[in-house]
Tab-separated table of C-alpha atoms in Angstrom:
chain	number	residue	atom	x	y	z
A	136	UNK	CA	126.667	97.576	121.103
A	137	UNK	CA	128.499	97.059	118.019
A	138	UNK	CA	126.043	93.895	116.795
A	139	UNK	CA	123.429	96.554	117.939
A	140	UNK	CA	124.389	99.093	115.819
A	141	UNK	CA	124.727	96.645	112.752
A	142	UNK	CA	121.280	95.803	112.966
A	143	UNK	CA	120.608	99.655	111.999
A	144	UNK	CA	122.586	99.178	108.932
A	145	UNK	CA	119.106	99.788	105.812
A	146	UNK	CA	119.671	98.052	103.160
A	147	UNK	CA	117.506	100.709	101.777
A	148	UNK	CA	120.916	102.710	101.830
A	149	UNK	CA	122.868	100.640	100.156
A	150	UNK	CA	120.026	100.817	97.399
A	151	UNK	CA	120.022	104.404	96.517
A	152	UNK	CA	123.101	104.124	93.950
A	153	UNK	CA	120.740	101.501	92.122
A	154	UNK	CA	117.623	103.612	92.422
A	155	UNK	CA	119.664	107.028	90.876
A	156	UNK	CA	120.966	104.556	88.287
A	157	UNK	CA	117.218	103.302	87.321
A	158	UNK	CA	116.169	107.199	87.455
A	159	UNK	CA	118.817	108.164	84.701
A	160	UNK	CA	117.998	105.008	82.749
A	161	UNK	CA	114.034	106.040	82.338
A	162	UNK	CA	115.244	109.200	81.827
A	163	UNK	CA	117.316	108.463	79.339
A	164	UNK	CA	114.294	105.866	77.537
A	165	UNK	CA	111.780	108.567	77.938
A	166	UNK	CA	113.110	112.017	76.607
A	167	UNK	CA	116.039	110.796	74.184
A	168	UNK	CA	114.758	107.201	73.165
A	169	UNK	CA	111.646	108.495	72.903
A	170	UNK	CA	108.248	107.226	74.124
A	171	UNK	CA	104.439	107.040	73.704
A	172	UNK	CA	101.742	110.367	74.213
A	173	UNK	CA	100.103	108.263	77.103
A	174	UNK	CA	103.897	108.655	78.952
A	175	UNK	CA	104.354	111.961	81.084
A	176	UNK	CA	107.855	111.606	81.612
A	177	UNK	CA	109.704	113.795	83.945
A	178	UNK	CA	109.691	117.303	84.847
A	179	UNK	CA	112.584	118.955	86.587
A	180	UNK	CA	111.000	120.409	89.133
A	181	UNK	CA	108.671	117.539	89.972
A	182	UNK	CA	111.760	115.501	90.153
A	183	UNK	CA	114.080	117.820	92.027
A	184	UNK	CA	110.689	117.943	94.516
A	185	UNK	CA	110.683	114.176	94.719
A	186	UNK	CA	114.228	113.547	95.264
A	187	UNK	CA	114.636	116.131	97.993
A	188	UNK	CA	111.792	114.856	99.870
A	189	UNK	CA	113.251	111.511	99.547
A	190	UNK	CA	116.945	112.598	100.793
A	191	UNK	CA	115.254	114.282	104.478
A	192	UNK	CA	112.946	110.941	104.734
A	193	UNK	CA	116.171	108.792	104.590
A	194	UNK	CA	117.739	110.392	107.202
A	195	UNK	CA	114.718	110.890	109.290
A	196	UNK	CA	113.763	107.180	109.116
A	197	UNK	CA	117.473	106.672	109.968
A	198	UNK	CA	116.711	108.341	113.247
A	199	UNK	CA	112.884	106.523	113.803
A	200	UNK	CA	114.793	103.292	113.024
A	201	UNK	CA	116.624	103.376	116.080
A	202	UNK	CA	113.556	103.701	118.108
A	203	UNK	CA	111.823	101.418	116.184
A	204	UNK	CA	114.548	98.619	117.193
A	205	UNK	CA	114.498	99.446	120.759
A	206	UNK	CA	110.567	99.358	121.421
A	207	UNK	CA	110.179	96.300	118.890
A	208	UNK	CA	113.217	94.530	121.589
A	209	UNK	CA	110.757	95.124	124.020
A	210	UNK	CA	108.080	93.805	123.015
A	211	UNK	CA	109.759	91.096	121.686
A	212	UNK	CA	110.792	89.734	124.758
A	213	UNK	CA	107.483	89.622	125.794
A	214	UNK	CA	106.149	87.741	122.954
A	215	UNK	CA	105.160	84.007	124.051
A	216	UNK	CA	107.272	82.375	121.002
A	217	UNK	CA	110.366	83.749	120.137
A	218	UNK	CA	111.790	82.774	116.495
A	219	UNK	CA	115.058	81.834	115.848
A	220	UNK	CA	116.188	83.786	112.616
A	221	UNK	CA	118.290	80.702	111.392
A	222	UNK	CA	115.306	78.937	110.290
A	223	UNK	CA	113.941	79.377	106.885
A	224	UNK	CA	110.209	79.561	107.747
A	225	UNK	CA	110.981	82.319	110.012
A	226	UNK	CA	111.830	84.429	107.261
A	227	UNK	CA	108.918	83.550	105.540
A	228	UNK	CA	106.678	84.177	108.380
A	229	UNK	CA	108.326	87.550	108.166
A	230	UNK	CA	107.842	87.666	105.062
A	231	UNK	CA	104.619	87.276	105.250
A	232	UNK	CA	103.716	89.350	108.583
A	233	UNK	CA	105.298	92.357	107.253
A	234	UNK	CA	103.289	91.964	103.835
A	235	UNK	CA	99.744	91.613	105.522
A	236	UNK	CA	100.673	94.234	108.134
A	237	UNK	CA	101.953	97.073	105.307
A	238	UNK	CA	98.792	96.172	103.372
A	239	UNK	CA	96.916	97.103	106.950
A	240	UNK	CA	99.028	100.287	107.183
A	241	UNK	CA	98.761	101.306	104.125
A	242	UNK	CA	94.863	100.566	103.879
A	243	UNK	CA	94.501	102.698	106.929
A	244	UNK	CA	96.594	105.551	105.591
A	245	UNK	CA	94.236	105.820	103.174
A	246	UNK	CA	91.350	106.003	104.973
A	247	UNK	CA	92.308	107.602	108.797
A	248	UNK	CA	92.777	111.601	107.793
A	249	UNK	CA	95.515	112.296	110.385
A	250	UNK	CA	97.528	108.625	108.254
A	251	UNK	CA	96.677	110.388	104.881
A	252	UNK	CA	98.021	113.695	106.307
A	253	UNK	CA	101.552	111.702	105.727
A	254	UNK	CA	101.028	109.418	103.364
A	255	UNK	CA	99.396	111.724	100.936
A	256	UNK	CA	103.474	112.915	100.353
A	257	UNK	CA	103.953	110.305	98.082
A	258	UNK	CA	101.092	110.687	96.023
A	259	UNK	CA	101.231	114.544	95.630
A	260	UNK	CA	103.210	113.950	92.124
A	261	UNK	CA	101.423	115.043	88.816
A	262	UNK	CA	104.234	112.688	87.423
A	263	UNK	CA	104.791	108.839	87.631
A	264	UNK	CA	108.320	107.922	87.326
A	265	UNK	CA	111.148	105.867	89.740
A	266	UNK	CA	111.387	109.721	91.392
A	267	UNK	CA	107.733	109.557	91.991
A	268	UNK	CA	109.173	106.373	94.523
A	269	UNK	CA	111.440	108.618	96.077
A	270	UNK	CA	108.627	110.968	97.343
A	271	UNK	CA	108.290	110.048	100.939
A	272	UNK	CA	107.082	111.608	103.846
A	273	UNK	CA	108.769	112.929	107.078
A	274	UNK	CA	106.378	111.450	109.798
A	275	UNK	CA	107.015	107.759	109.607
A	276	UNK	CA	105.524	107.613	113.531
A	277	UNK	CA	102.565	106.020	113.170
A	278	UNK	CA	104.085	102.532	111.803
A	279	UNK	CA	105.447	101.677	115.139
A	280	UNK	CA	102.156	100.565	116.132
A	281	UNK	CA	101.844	98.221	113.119
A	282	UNK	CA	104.812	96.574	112.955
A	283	UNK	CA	105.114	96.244	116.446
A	284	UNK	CA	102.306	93.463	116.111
A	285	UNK	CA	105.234	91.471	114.925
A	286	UNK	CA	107.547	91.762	117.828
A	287	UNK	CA	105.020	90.364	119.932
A	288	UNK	CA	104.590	87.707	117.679
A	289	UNK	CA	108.018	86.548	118.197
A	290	UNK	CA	109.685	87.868	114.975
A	291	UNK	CA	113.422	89.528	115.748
A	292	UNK	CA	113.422	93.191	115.906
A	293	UNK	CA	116.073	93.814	113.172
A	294	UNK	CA	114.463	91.063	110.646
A	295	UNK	CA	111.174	93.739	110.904
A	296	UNK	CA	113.367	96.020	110.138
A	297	UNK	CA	114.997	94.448	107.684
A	298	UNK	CA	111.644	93.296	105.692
A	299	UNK	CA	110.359	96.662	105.824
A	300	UNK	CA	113.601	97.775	103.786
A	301	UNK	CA	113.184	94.863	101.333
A	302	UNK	CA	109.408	95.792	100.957
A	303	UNK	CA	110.648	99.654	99.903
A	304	UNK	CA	112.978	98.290	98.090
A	305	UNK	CA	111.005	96.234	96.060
A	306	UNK	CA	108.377	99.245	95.689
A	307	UNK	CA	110.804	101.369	93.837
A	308	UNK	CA	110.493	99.027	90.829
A	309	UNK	CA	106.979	99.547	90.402
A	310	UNK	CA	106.918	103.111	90.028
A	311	UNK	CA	106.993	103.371	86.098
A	312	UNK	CA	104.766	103.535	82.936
A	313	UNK	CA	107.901	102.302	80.827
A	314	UNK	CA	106.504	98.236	81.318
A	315	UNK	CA	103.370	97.252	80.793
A	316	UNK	CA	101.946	93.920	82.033
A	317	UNK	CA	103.743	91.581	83.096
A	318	UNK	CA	102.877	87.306	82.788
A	319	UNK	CA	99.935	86.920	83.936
A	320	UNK	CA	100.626	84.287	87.130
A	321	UNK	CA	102.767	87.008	87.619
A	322	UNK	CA	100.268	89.920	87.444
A	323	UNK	CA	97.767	87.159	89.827
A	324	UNK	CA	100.356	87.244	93.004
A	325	UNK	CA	102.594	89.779	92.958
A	326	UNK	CA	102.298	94.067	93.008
A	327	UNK	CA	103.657	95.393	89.207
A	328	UNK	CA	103.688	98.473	87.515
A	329	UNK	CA	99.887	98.048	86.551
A	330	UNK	CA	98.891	97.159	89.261
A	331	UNK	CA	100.873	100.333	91.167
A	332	UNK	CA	99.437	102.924	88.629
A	333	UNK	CA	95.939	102.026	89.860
A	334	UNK	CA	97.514	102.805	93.092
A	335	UNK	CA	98.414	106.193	92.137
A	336	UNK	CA	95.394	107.012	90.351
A	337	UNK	CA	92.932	110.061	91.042
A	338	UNK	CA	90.269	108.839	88.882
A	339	UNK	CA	87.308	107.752	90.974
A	340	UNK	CA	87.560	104.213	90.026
A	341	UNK	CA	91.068	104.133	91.037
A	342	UNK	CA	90.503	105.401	94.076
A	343	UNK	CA	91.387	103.074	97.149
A	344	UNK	CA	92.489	100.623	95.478
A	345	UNK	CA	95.780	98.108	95.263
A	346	UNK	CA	97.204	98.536	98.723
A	347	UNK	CA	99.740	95.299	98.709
A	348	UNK	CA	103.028	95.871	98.573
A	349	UNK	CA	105.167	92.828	97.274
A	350	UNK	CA	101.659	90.450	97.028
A	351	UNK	CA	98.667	91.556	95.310
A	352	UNK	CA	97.027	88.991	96.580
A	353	UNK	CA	96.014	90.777	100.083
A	354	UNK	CA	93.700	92.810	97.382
A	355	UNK	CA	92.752	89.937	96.130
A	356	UNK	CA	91.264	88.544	99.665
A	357	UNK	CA	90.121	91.402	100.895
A	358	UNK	CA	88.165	93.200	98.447
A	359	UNK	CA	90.320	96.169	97.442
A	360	UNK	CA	91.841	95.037	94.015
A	361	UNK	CA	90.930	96.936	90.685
A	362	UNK	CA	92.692	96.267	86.897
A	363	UNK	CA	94.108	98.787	84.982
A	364	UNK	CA	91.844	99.888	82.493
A	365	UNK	CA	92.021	103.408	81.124
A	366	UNK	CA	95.657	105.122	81.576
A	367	UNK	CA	95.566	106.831	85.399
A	368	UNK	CA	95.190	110.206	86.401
A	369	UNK	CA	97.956	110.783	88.647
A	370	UNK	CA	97.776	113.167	91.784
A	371	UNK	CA	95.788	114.230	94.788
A	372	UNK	CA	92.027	114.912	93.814
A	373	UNK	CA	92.797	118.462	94.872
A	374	UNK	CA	96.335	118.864	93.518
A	375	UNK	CA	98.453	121.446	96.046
A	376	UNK	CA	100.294	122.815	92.752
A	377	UNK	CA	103.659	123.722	94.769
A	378	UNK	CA	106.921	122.384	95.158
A	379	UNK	CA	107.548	123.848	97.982
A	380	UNK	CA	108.882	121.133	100.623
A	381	UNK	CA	108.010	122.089	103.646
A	382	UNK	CA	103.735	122.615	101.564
A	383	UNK	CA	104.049	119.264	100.245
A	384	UNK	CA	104.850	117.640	103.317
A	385	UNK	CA	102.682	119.452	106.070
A	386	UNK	CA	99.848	121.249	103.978
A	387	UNK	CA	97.188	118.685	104.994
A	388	UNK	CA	98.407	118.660	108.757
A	389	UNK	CA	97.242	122.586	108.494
A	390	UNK	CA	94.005	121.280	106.541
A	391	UNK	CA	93.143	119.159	109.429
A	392	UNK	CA	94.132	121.823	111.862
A	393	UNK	CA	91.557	124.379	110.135
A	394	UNK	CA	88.639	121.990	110.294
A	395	UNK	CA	89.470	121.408	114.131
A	396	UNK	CA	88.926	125.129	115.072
A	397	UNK	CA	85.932	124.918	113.067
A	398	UNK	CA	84.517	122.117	114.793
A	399	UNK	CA	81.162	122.399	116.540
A	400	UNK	CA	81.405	119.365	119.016
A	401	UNK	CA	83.720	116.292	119.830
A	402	UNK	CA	81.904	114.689	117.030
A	403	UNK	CA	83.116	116.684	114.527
A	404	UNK	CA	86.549	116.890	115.527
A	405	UNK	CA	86.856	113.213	115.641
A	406	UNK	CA	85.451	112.868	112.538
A	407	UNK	CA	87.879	115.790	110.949
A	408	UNK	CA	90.865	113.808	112.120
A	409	UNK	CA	90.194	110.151	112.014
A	410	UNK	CA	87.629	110.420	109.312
A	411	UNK	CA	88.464	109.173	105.879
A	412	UNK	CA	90.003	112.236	103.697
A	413	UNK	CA	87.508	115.103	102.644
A	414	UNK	CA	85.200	113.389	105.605
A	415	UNK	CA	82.559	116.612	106.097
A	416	UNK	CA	79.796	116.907	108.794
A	417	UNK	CA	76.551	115.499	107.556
A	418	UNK	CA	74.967	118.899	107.312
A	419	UNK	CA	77.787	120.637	105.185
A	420	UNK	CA	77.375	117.766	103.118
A	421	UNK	CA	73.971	117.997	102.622
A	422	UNK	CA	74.615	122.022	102.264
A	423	UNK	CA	77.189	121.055	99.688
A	424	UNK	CA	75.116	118.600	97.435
A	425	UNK	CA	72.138	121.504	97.282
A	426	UNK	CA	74.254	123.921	95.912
């Protein structure tokens, strides 16, 4: 029980006194160093918003993690191949698993409605900062199918667990207009700041775009990479303008909800909820465009 219950340990936890210390640091080079126009900065409610979201998400993921670790020891001891952690390549297969699988996820949160519904949490900030990286949502549920892929592909349950930490971890440090580019082999393989901001964007041509966590490369491959050009607009398309916890962290579960009792046929209701966001019947669309 007790080698159990280590495995739970997040390394994401021991990482918080590091993430308040980068927080105070930009704070510090923003509003007394100074900085340029294109920088927002912070604001205190947008920050107070972000970090409070972030404090309930660590101890509900605290919680899913334990379930997480039991179903992923399930499946794991079904998986054909089981991988011994003390081998090298086994982390990097992890490594590597848990990179293409979060840019899956993550491409899929963006496009399934009832995915967005969560995900859209941490992109509800006006502001990007490293508090904009604390803004995470409450319903981590719908990774366990994901990851579990990983289990069954032989990987130990707690070094899932662990690279999903290290990928969040990692994440944090992109969230930041202080640093520009980076080298540019650099830039070519790995996610950065510029390539994050595109991430965060609302502007049409930043929409959809830069899904990789650690690698950019997944982008690369798969079609879904765009440079920064022009500075971002950050936000939702349709800002919720509250800061409000409980708004920012269920208001498009109540969208979707809305559009179901309008619904006309199963058709409809499918498309409401595992349509991409702001996915409309083809004759409200066409209703839409005419006026």
């Amino acid at each position: 029980m007790a080698e159990f219950l280590a495995h739970l340990r997040d390394p994401v936890l021991f990482a918080v006194p590091v993430f308040l210390l980068f927080v105070t640091i930009e704070i510090v080079a923003v509003h007394v160093l100074g900085h340029d126009d294109d920088v927002i900065g912070y604001s205190p409610a947008d920050t107070r918003t972000s970090m409070l979201m972030g404090t309930v998400a660590v101890g509900v993921n605290a919680l899913f993690r334990l379930v997480m670790l039991v179903v992923f020891a399930a499946l794991f001891e079904l998986a054909p191949v089981q991988l011994d952690p003390r081998d090298w390549w086994t982390w990097v297969l992890m490594l590597l698993g848990q990179e293409l699988v979060f840019y899956a996820y993550h491409r899929a949160s963006h496009r399934v409605r009832l995915l967005w519904a969560g995900h859209q949490v941490h992109h509800s900030s006006e502001h990007y900062n490293f508090s904009t990286a604390l803004r995470q949502k409450w319903t981590p549920y719908f990774q366990l199918p994901f990851w579990s892929v990983l289990a069954l592909c032989g990987i130990p349950p707690w070094m899932i667990l662990t690279g999903l930490s290290i990928d969040l971890v990692y994440q944090f440090f992109v969230h930041t207009e202080k640093i520009g580019k980076l080298p540019r082999w650099f830039e070519y393989v790995f996610n950065t700041p510029s390539h994050h901001r595109v991430h965060h964007g609302s502007d049409a041509e930043y929409l959809d775009a830069n899904y990789g966590g650690i690698f950019i490369v997944w982008d690369r491959l798969f079609g879904s990479f765009v440079p920064e050009g022009k500075r971002p607009t950050y936000g939702l398309t349709k800002n919720i303008a509250t800061y409000n916890l409980l708004k920012v962290g269920f208001h498009e579960y109540g969208s979707i909800l809305r559009d179901l009792r309008g619904a006309r046929n199963w058709r409809e209701r499918t498309g409401f909820v595992l349509g991409p966001p702001g996915w409309q019947p083809a004759g409200t669309r066409a209703l839409a465009n005419a006026e």
